[in-house]
Amino acid sequence: MRALIAVLPGDGVGPEVTAQAVRVLRELGERRGHEFRFREGLIGGVAIDQQGDPLPAETRALVSEADAVLLGAVGGPRWSDPSALVRPEQGLLALRGLLGVFANLRPVHVHPALAESAPLKTELLANVDILFVRELTGGLYFGAKTHERDSAGRSVSASDLCVYTALEVERVVRVAATIARGRRRHVLSVDKSNVLATSRLWREVTSRVMRDEFPDVTLEHALVDSFAMQLLQAPARYDVVVTENLFGDILTDEAAVLAGSIGVLPSASIGEQPLTGHRRGLYEPIHGSAPDISGRGIANPAGTILSAALLLRHSFGLEHEAAAIECAVSDAISAGWRTADCVAAGAASCSTAQFGDAVLARITET
Ligand code: IPM
Ligand code: MN
């Protein structure tokens, strides 16, 4: 197959980790006879520096033409002055909105060899296989914002509006339940319906969609505070977890503790399945720009390489190729390749590029 992949490296470690994922995609494309073309675009802080806009028109045009988008990370201390009007993160939110990718899939598996680097008891981590489905284009992230200052420029009040429509809840719940059918047929919906009106709507709509359209999938509800605790106490209990934008952001960073490092977790953001052609998607690791280690060649590229696997699976339907990447990453970890975020204290670690080499070597073997 032929496809154009937009690559948006972004800030911090973004360029370092996307470079490794592109190497892997190129190699796999060549081996399996796919013509993948790659074109880079600016997003985030680098785009503000070069064009004054975190999502410049050229990048918008590129992603609209592309069949899929691979992204590194955005943000960093250089652009985090609280009074700044233009911020790197706005570029990412605008991109998610532009692509209409309302469902953010964040799978959490625990590689047995990494369970030791997790701070939790190893026996708790056996059989953990959770798929978070985070609503990505609604809620607090996208509601109207205000920030009032007095004449001296001091903050007086601020607000973020949280709105969800039934339609926004229905479509993300359908994605979650459809995927659950191919797994253990269990969906947990997380909300804060004892306090929030949007959560009461979320719970009502989720219950209706599941009852009417997915009677073969069991549904459970949990309050976000209680689930945040349960997730660390009995993580193997969960299958598919669907939740709103902000809760999903927070809970998936928490879930990264189960995997041993946030550096290994990928994500896929998808929209509606079109009747023909490729499903639009945005693929990015769940970690951020990690300014503390950027430019040193030591970031973990696994989350981005695994995001490339999700790209092949969800946008191009290339299941064998996606699985080949996942096996190669898993085998590289089993063989002892570890970037600094995953090593035991005092043990030797490899560089970003060496981890990429180790994955490539294993893809060559398949
Ligand atoms: C994520 C990130 C983003 C988010 C930021 C960078 C806007 O934390 O993808 O989890 O909050 O969605
Ligand atoms: Mn986040």
Tab-separated table of C-alpha atoms and ligand atoms in Angstrom:
chain	number	residue	atom	x	y	z
A	1	MET	CA	0.000	0.000	0.000
A	2	ARG	CA	0.962	3.665	-0.426
A	3	ALA	CA	0.543	6.227	2.309
A	4	LEU	CA	1.673	9.668	3.356
A	5	ILE	CA	2.582	9.919	7.048
A	6	ALA	CA	2.885	13.390	8.581
A	7	VAL	CA	5.608	13.473	11.235
A	8	LEU	CA	5.361	16.233	13.841
A	9	PRO	CA	8.383	15.865	16.170
A	10	GLY	CA	7.491	18.885	18.342
A	11	ASP	CA	9.504	19.833	21.427
A	12	GLY	CA	11.929	18.373	23.969
A	13	VAL	CA	12.565	14.689	23.374
A	14	GLY	CA	9.925	14.634	20.595
A	15	PRO	CA	12.443	14.770	17.703
A	16	GLU	CA	14.622	12.078	19.290
A	17	VAL	CA	11.830	9.559	19.798
A	18	THR	CA	9.986	10.161	16.508
A	19	ALA	CA	13.259	9.655	14.590
A	20	GLN	CA	13.447	6.085	15.918
A	21	ALA	CA	9.801	5.351	15.103
A	22	VAL	CA	10.298	6.610	11.536
A	23	ARG	CA	13.351	4.330	11.122
A	24	VAL	CA	11.215	1.382	12.180
A	25	LEU	CA	8.347	2.325	9.840
A	26	ARG	CA	10.752	2.803	6.903
A	27	GLU	CA	12.382	-0.569	7.473
A	28	LEU	CA	9.066	-2.352	7.788
A	29	GLY	CA	7.672	-0.600	4.712
A	30	GLU	CA	10.650	-1.691	2.648
A	31	ARG	CA	10.520	-5.274	3.881
A	32	ARG	CA	6.780	-5.673	3.338
A	33	GLY	CA	6.556	-3.718	0.068
A	34	HIS	CA	4.664	-0.658	1.347
A	35	GLU	CA	5.405	2.773	0.010
A	36	PHE	CA	5.372	4.998	3.086
A	37	ARG	CA	6.250	8.621	2.439
A	38	PHE	CA	7.111	10.884	5.383
A	39	ARG	CA	6.773	14.633	5.568
A	40	GLU	CA	7.697	16.711	8.623
A	41	GLY	CA	5.743	19.618	10.046
A	42	LEU	CA	6.057	22.076	12.922
A	43	ILE	CA	3.919	21.954	16.055
A	44	GLY	CA	4.145	23.274	19.616
A	45	GLY	CA	6.912	25.486	20.989
A	46	VAL	CA	9.202	25.172	17.946
A	47	ALA	CA	6.299	26.288	15.777
A	48	ILE	CA	5.705	29.300	18.063
A	49	ASP	CA	9.407	30.192	17.821
A	50	GLN	CA	9.564	29.862	14.039
A	51	GLN	CA	6.100	30.983	12.976
A	52	GLY	CA	4.414	32.523	16.012
A	53	ASP	CA	1.692	29.861	15.870
A	54	PRO	CA	1.661	26.458	17.666
A	55	LEU	CA	-0.199	24.889	14.712
A	56	PRO	CA	0.851	26.831	11.598
A	57	ALA	CA	-1.186	26.790	8.377
A	58	GLU	CA	1.439	24.630	6.640
A	59	THR	CA	1.071	21.963	9.315
A	60	ARG	CA	-2.726	22.112	9.069
A	61	ALA	CA	-2.452	21.592	5.303
A	62	LEU	CA	0.020	18.729	5.761
A	63	VAL	CA	-2.128	16.809	8.259
A	64	SER	CA	-5.230	17.284	6.136
A	65	GLU	CA	-3.459	15.703	3.192
A	66	ALA	CA	-1.746	12.951	5.202
A	67	ASP	CA	-3.197	9.478	5.801
A	68	ALA	CA	-1.957	9.437	9.399
A	69	VAL	CA	-0.032	11.660	11.809
A	70	LEU	CA	2.845	10.607	14.081
A	71	LEU	CA	3.627	13.096	16.839
A	72	GLY	CA	6.408	13.384	19.440
A	73	ALA	CA	5.554	15.817	22.246
A	74	VAL	CA	4.812	19.485	22.811
A	75	GLY	CA	5.646	21.974	25.555
A	76	GLY	CA	8.503	22.914	27.832
A	77	PRO	CA	9.652	25.503	30.347
A	78	ARG	CA	10.585	27.986	27.610
A	79	TRP	CA	6.937	28.458	26.731
A	80	SER	CA	5.249	27.897	30.081
A	81	ASP	CA	4.988	31.458	31.383
A	82	PRO	CA	1.461	31.437	32.885
A	83	SER	CA	0.672	34.840	31.399
A	84	ALA	CA	1.569	33.787	27.828
A	85	LEU	CA	-1.378	33.944	25.457
A	86	VAL	CA	0.065	31.477	22.973
A	87	ARG	CA	1.109	28.091	24.312
A	88	PRO	CA	2.503	24.916	22.697
A	89	GLU	CA	-0.336	22.762	24.074
A	90	GLN	CA	-2.881	24.832	22.122
A	91	GLY	CA	-1.300	23.432	18.952
A	92	LEU	CA	-1.914	19.863	20.068
A	93	LEU	CA	-5.507	20.546	21.143
A	94	ALA	CA	-6.223	22.349	17.867
A	95	LEU	CA	-4.749	19.398	15.963
A	96	ARG	CA	-6.944	16.899	17.827
A	97	GLY	CA	-9.975	19.059	17.113
A	98	LEU	CA	-9.047	19.573	13.458
A	99	LEU	CA	-8.623	15.829	12.870
A	100	GLY	CA	-11.822	15.052	14.797
A	101	VAL	CA	-10.041	12.327	16.756
A	102	PHE	CA	-12.440	12.020	19.672
A	103	ALA	CA	-11.330	8.614	20.979
A	104	ASN	CA	-7.863	8.294	22.488
A	105	LEU	CA	-6.824	4.671	22.967
A	106	ARG	CA	-4.145	4.134	25.592
A	107	PRO	CA	-3.300	0.462	26.068
A	108	VAL	CA	-1.464	-0.475	29.264
A	109	HIS	CA	0.401	-3.799	29.329
A	110	VAL	CA	3.107	-4.758	31.741
A	111	HIS	CA	6.143	-6.382	30.195
A	112	PRO	CA	7.163	-8.981	32.798
A	113	ALA	CA	10.787	-7.861	32.576
A	114	LEU	CA	9.756	-4.310	33.474
A	115	ALA	CA	7.481	-5.290	36.355
A	116	GLU	CA	10.596	-5.168	38.555
A	117	SER	CA	11.162	-1.507	37.750
A	118	ALA	CA	7.584	-0.661	38.800
A	119	PRO	CA	7.284	0.471	42.415
A	120	LEU	CA	4.299	-1.867	42.981
A	121	LYS	CA	4.399	-5.478	44.135
A	122	THR	CA	5.168	-7.736	41.153
A	123	GLU	CA	2.286	-10.107	41.937
A	124	LEU	CA	-0.193	-7.229	41.555
A	125	LEU	CA	1.070	-6.660	38.013
A	126	ALA	CA	0.522	-10.168	36.652
A	127	ASN	CA	-2.035	-10.204	33.817
A	128	VAL	CA	-2.510	-6.446	33.632
A	129	ASP	CA	-4.025	-5.619	30.239
A	130	ILE	CA	-6.094	-2.437	30.292
A	131	LEU	CA	-7.283	-0.351	27.388
A	132	PHE	CA	-8.118	3.217	28.373
A	133	VAL	CA	-10.452	4.998	25.987
A	134	ARG	CA	-10.168	8.690	26.793
A	135	GLU	CA	-12.641	11.160	25.250
A	136	LEU	CA	-10.329	13.637	23.530
A	137	THR	CA	-12.156	16.544	21.938
A	138	GLY	CA	-14.635	17.690	24.580
A	139	GLY	CA	-15.013	18.598	28.230
A	140	LEU	CA	-12.887	21.066	30.162
A	141	TYR	CA	-10.107	21.070	27.577
A	142	PHE	CA	-12.362	22.576	24.926
A	143	GLY	CA	-14.837	24.691	26.920
A	144	ALA	CA	-14.786	28.485	27.011
A	145	LYS	CA	-12.174	29.978	29.327
A	146	THR	CA	-12.010	33.286	31.137
A	147	HIS	CA	-9.242	34.950	33.098
A	148	GLU	CA	-9.959	38.221	34.808
A	149	ARG	CA	-7.198	40.533	36.051
A	150	ASP	CA	-7.317	43.729	38.052
A	151	SER	CA	-5.790	47.030	36.892
A	152	ALA	CA	-2.430	46.013	38.354
A	153	GLY	CA	-2.480	42.851	36.232
A	154	ARG	CA	-3.065	40.525	39.188
A	155	SER	CA	-5.326	37.523	38.644
A	156	VAL	CA	-8.782	37.926	40.180
A	157	SER	CA	-10.735	34.971	38.832
A	158	ALA	CA	-10.678	32.375	36.084
A	159	SER	CA	-13.037	29.733	34.718
A	160	ASP	CA	-13.011	26.712	32.424
A	161	LEU	CA	-16.365	25.552	31.149
A	162	CYS	CA	-17.041	21.802	30.995
A	163	VAL	CA	-19.639	20.755	28.439
A	164	TYR	CA	-20.525	17.305	27.129
A	165	THR	CA	-23.285	16.522	24.675
A	166	ALA	CA	-25.018	13.132	24.552
A	167	LEU	CA	-23.637	12.653	21.042
A	168	GLU	CA	-20.044	13.118	22.219
A	169	VAL	CA	-20.551	10.495	24.927
A	170	GLU	CA	-22.357	8.048	22.629
A	171	ARG	CA	-19.641	7.957	19.987
A	172	VAL	CA	-16.738	7.390	22.369
A	173	VAL	CA	-18.657	4.738	24.316
A	174	ARG	CA	-19.358	2.943	21.009
A	175	VAL	CA	-15.631	2.877	20.220
A	176	ALA	CA	-14.883	1.488	23.700
A	177	ALA	CA	-17.609	-1.164	23.590
A	178	THR	CA	-16.771	-2.245	20.042
A	179	ILE	CA	-13.156	-2.842	21.039
A	180	ALA	CA	-14.293	-4.606	24.227
A	181	ARG	CA	-16.070	-7.174	22.013
A	182	GLY	CA	-12.661	-8.277	20.736
A	183	ARG	CA	-11.301	-8.482	24.304
A	184	ARG	CA	-12.840	-9.614	27.604
A	185	ARG	CA	-16.212	-7.900	26.988
A	186	HIS	CA	-16.081	-5.662	30.009
A	187	VAL	CA	-16.349	-1.872	30.071
A	188	LEU	CA	-15.768	0.284	33.134
A	189	SER	CA	-17.044	3.843	32.797
A	190	VAL	CA	-15.376	6.372	35.100
A	191	ASP	CA	-17.063	9.625	36.129
A	192	LYS	CA	-17.776	11.907	39.066
A	193	SER	CA	-21.558	11.669	38.914
A	194	ASN	CA	-21.989	12.324	42.646
A	195	VAL	CA	-20.891	15.922	41.972
A	196	LEU	CA	-20.799	16.890	38.294
A	197	ALA	CA	-23.747	17.419	35.949
A	198	THR	CA	-21.628	16.406	32.950
A	199	SER	CA	-20.846	13.146	34.744
A	200	ARG	CA	-24.538	12.460	35.372
A	201	LEU	CA	-25.152	12.908	31.645
A	202	TRP	CA	-22.113	10.688	30.949
A	203	ARG	CA	-23.452	7.905	33.179
A	204	GLU	CA	-26.991	8.062	31.801
A	205	VAL	CA	-25.894	8.045	28.145
A	206	THR	CA	-23.306	5.311	28.692
A	207	SER	CA	-25.881	3.071	30.398
A	208	ARG	CA	-28.358	3.596	27.554
A	209	VAL	CA	-25.873	2.933	24.728
A	210	MET	CA	-24.540	-0.184	26.432
A	211	ARG	CA	-28.017	-1.561	27.195
A	212	ASP	CA	-29.440	-0.877	23.729
A	213	GLU	CA	-26.448	-1.596	21.492
A	214	PHE	CA	-24.020	-3.789	23.444
A	215	PRO	CA	-26.052	-6.174	25.623
A	216	ASP	CA	-23.231	-8.729	25.193
A	217	VAL	CA	-20.689	-6.449	26.923
A	218	THR	CA	-20.897	-5.933	30.692
A	219	LEU	CA	-20.841	-2.388	31.998
A	220	GLU	CA	-19.709	-1.165	35.385
A	221	HIS	CA	-19.512	2.413	36.669
A	222	ALA	CA	-16.967	3.844	39.075
A	223	LEU	CA	-16.322	7.231	40.616
A	224	VAL	CA	-12.993	8.640	39.560
A	225	ASP	CA	-11.562	9.077	43.062
A	226	SER	CA	-12.330	5.512	44.046
A	227	PHE	CA	-11.079	4.137	40.697
A	228	ALA	CA	-7.801	6.051	41.061
A	229	MET	CA	-7.177	3.939	44.154
A	230	GLN	CA	-8.517	0.643	42.765
A	231	LEU	CA	-6.296	0.983	39.701
A	232	LEU	CA	-3.230	0.547	41.891
A	233	GLN	CA	-4.792	-2.046	44.189
A	234	ALA	CA	-6.239	-4.480	41.641
A	235	PRO	CA	-5.180	-3.437	38.118
A	236	ALA	CA	-5.659	-6.906	36.615
A	237	ARG	CA	-9.433	-6.582	37.218
A	238	TYR	CA	-9.909	-4.077	34.408
A	239	ASP	CA	-10.424	-4.582	30.682
A	240	VAL	CA	-11.682	-1.474	28.808
A	241	VAL	CA	-11.984	1.774	30.782
A	242	VAL	CA	-13.849	4.663	29.163
A	243	THR	CA	-13.780	8.148	30.612
A	244	GLU	CA	-13.884	11.867	29.883
A	245	ASN	CA	-10.973	13.986	28.712
A	246	LEU	CA	-9.459	15.296	31.965
A	247	PHE	CA	-9.971	12.113	34.000
A	248	GLY	CA	-8.427	10.123	31.139
A	249	ASP	CA	-5.388	12.374	31.072
A	250	ILE	CA	-4.763	11.944	34.790
A	251	LEU	CA	-5.610	8.243	35.106
A	252	THR	CA	-3.342	7.206	32.223
A	253	ASP	CA	-0.311	8.894	33.774
A	254	GLU	CA	-1.178	6.995	36.937
A	255	ALA	CA	-1.512	3.764	34.946
A	256	ALA	CA	1.967	4.331	33.527
A	257	VAL	CA	3.296	3.436	36.974
A	258	LEU	CA	2.020	-0.109	36.367
A	259	ALA	CA	4.050	-0.414	33.158
A	260	GLY	CA	7.297	0.525	34.905
A	261	SER	CA	7.825	3.745	32.942
A	262	ILE	CA	5.679	6.299	31.149
A	263	GLY	CA	8.226	6.036	28.348
A	264	VAL	CA	6.826	2.736	27.089
A	265	LEU	CA	3.167	3.693	26.660
A	266	PRO	CA	1.749	4.492	23.210
A	267	SER	CA	-1.520	6.064	22.155
A	268	ALA	CA	-3.815	6.189	19.148
A	269	SER	CA	-6.401	8.917	18.637
A	270	ILE	CA	-9.086	8.022	16.154
A	271	GLY	CA	-12.298	9.455	14.772
A	272	GLU	CA	-15.247	7.911	12.950
A	273	GLN	CA	-14.537	4.891	10.760
A	274	PRO	CA	-15.010	6.097	7.142
A	275	LEU	CA	-16.947	3.878	4.723
A	276	THR	CA	-13.907	3.664	2.441
A	277	GLY	CA	-10.255	4.577	2.724
A	278	HIS	CA	-7.966	5.084	5.691
A	279	ARG	CA	-9.239	5.942	9.149
A	280	ARG	CA	-7.708	9.273	10.129
A	281	GLY	CA	-5.532	9.000	13.182
A	282	LEU	CA	-3.042	10.781	15.380
A	283	TYR	CA	-0.413	8.627	17.084
A	284	GLU	CA	1.768	9.784	19.950
A	285	PRO	CA	3.431	8.458	23.093
A	286	ILE	CA	1.632	9.432	26.294
A	287	HIS	CA	4.760	10.935	27.863
A	288	GLY	CA	5.511	14.626	27.471
A	289	SER	CA	8.482	16.557	26.110
A	290	ALA	CA	10.712	15.640	29.125
A	291	PRO	CA	12.806	18.840	28.978
A	292	ASP	CA	15.030	17.545	31.798
A	293	ILE	CA	16.551	14.886	29.531
A	294	SER	CA	16.020	16.326	26.055
A	295	GLY	CA	18.957	16.619	23.656
A	296	ARG	CA	20.947	13.943	25.475
A	297	GLY	CA	19.918	10.966	23.352
A	298	ILE	CA	18.695	8.971	26.333
A	299	ALA	CA	14.887	9.195	26.054
A	300	ASN	CA	12.929	5.966	25.726
A	301	PRO	CA	11.594	5.657	22.152
A	302	ALA	CA	9.437	2.581	22.947
A	303	GLY	CA	6.201	4.556	23.458
A	304	THR	CA	6.604	6.259	20.084
A	305	ILE	CA	7.670	3.079	18.262
A	306	LEU	CA	4.621	1.320	19.722
A	307	SER	CA	2.486	4.291	18.611
A	308	ALA	CA	3.775	3.644	15.082
A	309	ALA	CA	2.489	0.067	15.471
A	310	LEU	CA	-0.934	1.425	16.443
A	311	LEU	CA	-0.783	3.691	13.375
A	312	LEU	CA	-0.319	0.694	11.091
A	313	ARG	CA	-3.129	-1.184	12.841
A	314	HIS	CA	-5.794	1.494	13.195
A	315	SER	CA	-5.214	3.725	10.172
A	316	PHE	CA	-3.928	1.227	7.608
A	317	GLY	CA	-5.335	-2.099	8.817
A	318	LEU	CA	-1.819	-3.628	8.700
A	319	GLU	CA	-2.237	-6.017	11.633
A	320	HIS	CA	0.754	-8.263	10.837
A	321	GLU	CA	3.097	-5.319	10.523
A	322	ALA	CA	1.758	-3.766	13.746
A	323	ALA	CA	2.266	-7.054	15.584
A	324	ALA	CA	5.789	-7.357	14.148
A	325	ILE	CA	6.722	-4.017	15.717
A	326	GLU	CA	5.126	-4.946	19.046
A	327	CYS	CA	6.994	-8.270	19.135
A	328	ALA	CA	10.264	-6.566	18.223
A	329	VAL	CA	9.905	-4.037	21.076
A	330	SER	CA	8.925	-6.742	23.532
A	331	ASP	CA	11.849	-8.960	22.450
A	332	ALA	CA	14.294	-6.048	22.709
A	333	ILE	CA	13.153	-5.477	26.297
A	334	SER	CA	13.338	-9.215	27.074
A	335	ALA	CA	16.882	-9.228	25.698
A	336	GLY	CA	17.831	-6.597	28.288
A	337	TRP	CA	17.794	-3.371	26.275
A	338	ARG	CA	16.830	-0.582	28.677
A	339	THR	CA	16.910	3.177	28.423
A	340	ALA	CA	17.686	5.095	31.626
A	341	ASP	CA	14.015	5.378	32.717
A	342	CYS	CA	13.723	1.579	32.970
A	343	VAL	CA	16.981	0.451	34.539
A	344	ALA	CA	17.487	-0.586	38.121
A	345	ALA	CA	19.558	1.926	40.093
A	346	GLY	CA	23.219	1.671	39.173
A	347	ALA	CA	22.702	-0.656	36.184
A	348	ALA	CA	23.886	0.257	32.670
A	349	SER	CA	21.428	1.784	30.228
A	350	CYS	CA	21.335	2.178	26.450
A	351	SER	CA	20.763	5.279	24.320
A	352	THR	CA	17.630	6.172	22.377
A	353	ALA	CA	19.325	5.158	19.118
A	354	GLN	CA	20.653	1.886	20.549
A	355	PHE	CA	17.143	0.930	21.614
A	356	GLY	CA	15.990	1.789	18.079
A	357	ASP	CA	18.801	-0.409	16.679
A	358	ALA	CA	17.721	-3.287	18.909
A	359	VAL	CA	14.128	-3.031	17.648
A	360	LEU	CA	15.232	-2.729	14.021
A	361	ALA	CA	17.472	-5.790	14.327
A	362	ARG	CA	14.489	-7.801	15.532
A	363	ILE	CA	12.261	-6.556	12.716
A	364	THR	CA	14.880	-7.600	10.208
A	365	GLU	CA	14.684	-11.119	11.592
A	366	THR	CA	10.927	-11.463	11.036
B	1	IPM	C1	-1.419	14.141	26.946
B	1	IPM	C2	-0.805	15.479	27.309
B	1	IPM	C3	-1.662	16.588	26.710
B	1	IPM	C4	-3.060	16.477	27.319
B	1	IPM	C5	-1.099	18.000	26.891
B	1	IPM	C6	0.308	18.126	26.356
B	1	IPM	C7	-2.000	19.020	26.248
B	1	IPM	O1	-0.686	15.586	28.692
B	1	IPM	O2	-1.567	13.865	25.744
B	1	IPM	O3	-1.746	13.367	27.851
B	1	IPM	O4	-3.289	16.949	28.437
B	1	IPM	O5	-3.928	15.916	26.654
B	2	MN	MN	-1.186	13.775	29.791
